[in-house]
mmCIF file of C-alpha atoms in Angstrom:
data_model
loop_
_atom_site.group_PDB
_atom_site.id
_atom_site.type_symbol
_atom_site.label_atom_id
_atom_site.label_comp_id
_atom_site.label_asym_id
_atom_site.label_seq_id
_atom_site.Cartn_x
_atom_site.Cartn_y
_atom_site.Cartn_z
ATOM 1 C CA UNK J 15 134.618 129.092 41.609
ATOM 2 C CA UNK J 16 134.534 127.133 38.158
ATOM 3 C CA UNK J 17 132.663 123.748 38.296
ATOM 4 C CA UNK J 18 133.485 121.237 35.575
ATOM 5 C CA UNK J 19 131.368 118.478 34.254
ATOM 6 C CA UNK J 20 132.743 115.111 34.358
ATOM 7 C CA UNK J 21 133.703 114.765 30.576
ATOM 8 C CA UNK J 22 135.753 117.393 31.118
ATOM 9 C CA UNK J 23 137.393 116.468 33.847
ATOM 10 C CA UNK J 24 138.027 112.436 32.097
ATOM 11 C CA UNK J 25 138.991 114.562 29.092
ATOM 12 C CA UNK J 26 141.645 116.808 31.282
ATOM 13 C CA UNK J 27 143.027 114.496 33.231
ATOM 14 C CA UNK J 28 143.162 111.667 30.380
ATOM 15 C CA UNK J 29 141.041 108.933 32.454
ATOM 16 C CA UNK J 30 137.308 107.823 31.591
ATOM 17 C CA UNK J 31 134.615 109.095 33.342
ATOM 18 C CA UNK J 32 133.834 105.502 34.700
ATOM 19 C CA UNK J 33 136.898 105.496 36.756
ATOM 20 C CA UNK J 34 136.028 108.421 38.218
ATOM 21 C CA UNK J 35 132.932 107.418 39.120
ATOM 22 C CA UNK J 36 134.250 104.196 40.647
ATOM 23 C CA UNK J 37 136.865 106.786 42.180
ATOM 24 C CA UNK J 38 133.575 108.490 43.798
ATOM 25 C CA UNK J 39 132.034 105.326 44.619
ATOM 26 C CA UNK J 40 134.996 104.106 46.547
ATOM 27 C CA UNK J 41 135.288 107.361 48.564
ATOM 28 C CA UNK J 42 138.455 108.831 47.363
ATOM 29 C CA UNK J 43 136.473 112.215 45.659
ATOM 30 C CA UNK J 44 133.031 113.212 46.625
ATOM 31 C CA UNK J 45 132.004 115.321 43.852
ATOM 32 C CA UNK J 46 128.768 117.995 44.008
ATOM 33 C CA UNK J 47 125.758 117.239 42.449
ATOM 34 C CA UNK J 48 123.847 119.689 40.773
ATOM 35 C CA UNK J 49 120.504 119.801 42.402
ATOM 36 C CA UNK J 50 118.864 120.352 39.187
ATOM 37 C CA UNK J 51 119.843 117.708 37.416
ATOM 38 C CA UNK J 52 121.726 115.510 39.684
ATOM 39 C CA UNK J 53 125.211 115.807 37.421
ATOM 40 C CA UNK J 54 128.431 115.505 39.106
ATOM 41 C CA UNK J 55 130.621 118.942 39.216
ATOM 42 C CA UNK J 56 134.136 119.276 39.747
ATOM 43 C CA UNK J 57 136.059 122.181 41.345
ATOM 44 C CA UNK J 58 139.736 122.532 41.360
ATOM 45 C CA UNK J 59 140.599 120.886 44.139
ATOM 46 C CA UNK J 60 138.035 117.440 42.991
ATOM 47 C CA UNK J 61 140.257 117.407 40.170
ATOM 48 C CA UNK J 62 143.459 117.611 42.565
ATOM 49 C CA UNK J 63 142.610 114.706 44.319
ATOM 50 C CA UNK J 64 141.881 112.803 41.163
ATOM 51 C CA UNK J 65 145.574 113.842 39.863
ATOM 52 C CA UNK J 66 146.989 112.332 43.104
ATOM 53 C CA UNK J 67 145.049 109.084 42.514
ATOM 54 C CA UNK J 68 146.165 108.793 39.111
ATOM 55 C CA UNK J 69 149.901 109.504 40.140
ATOM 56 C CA UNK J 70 149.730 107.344 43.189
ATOM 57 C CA UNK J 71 148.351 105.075 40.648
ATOM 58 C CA UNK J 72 150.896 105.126 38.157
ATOM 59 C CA UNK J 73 153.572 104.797 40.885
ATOM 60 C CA UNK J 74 152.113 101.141 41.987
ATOM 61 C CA UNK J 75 149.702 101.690 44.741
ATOM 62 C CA UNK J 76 147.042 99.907 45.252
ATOM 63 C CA UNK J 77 143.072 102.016 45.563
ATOM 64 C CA UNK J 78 143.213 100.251 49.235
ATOM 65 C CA UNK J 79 146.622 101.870 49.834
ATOM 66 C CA UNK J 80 145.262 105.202 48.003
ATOM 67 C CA UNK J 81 141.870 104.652 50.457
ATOM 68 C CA UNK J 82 144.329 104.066 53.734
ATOM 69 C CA UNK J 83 146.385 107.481 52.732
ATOM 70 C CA UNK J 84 143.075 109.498 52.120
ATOM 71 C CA UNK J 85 141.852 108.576 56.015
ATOM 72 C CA UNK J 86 145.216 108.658 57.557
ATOM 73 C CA UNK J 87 145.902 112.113 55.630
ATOM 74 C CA UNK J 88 149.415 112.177 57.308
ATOM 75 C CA UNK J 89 152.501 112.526 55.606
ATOM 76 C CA UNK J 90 154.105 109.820 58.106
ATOM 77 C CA UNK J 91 151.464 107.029 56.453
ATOM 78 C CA UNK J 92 152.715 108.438 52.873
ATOM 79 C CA UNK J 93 155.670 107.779 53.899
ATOM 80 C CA UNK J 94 155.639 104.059 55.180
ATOM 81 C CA UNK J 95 153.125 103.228 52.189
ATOM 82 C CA UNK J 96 155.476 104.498 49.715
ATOM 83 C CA UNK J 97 158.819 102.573 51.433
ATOM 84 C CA UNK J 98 156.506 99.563 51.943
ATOM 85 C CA UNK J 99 155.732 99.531 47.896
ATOM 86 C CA UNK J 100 159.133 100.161 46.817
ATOM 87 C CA UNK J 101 160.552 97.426 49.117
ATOM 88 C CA UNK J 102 157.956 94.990 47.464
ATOM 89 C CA UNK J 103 159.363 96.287 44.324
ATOM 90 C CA UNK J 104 162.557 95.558 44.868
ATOM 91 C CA UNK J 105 161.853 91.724 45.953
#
């Protein structure tokens, strides 16, 4: 399987590498680290869950509500986040 650096990943997906590092930090990805060197690689499905952040992100939610949704991992608390949000929105 294809492992990506990090630049190329920021550069892919349009966000800085610093986000996803703070991504990483806050336990949404957990990215390998090349024993070697210690860089960060990124397979497929790291850069998966980083597109879901970013769209989650771009629809209004909140890295806490991305956080709950990652350790819920049911489509019922996707479900209630997203009417929760859009009822905010509404107000």
């Amino acid at each position: 399987m294809k492992r990506y650096k990090i630049h190329e990943v920021a550069e892919q997906l349009g966000i800085s590498a610093s986000a996803i590092r703070y991504y990483e930090k806050m336990g949404l990805i957990a990215p390998v680290k090349d024993p070697e060197n210690g860089y960060r690689t990124f397979d497929q499905y790291d850069i998966y869950r980083l597109w879901n952040i970013i769209y989650y992100r771009e629809f209004g939610l909140s890295l806490e509500d991305i956080c709950q949704l990652r350790e819920s991992n049911t489509w019922e608390s996707v479900d209630a986040l997203v009417k929760n949000h859009k009822a905010e929105t509404m107000r």
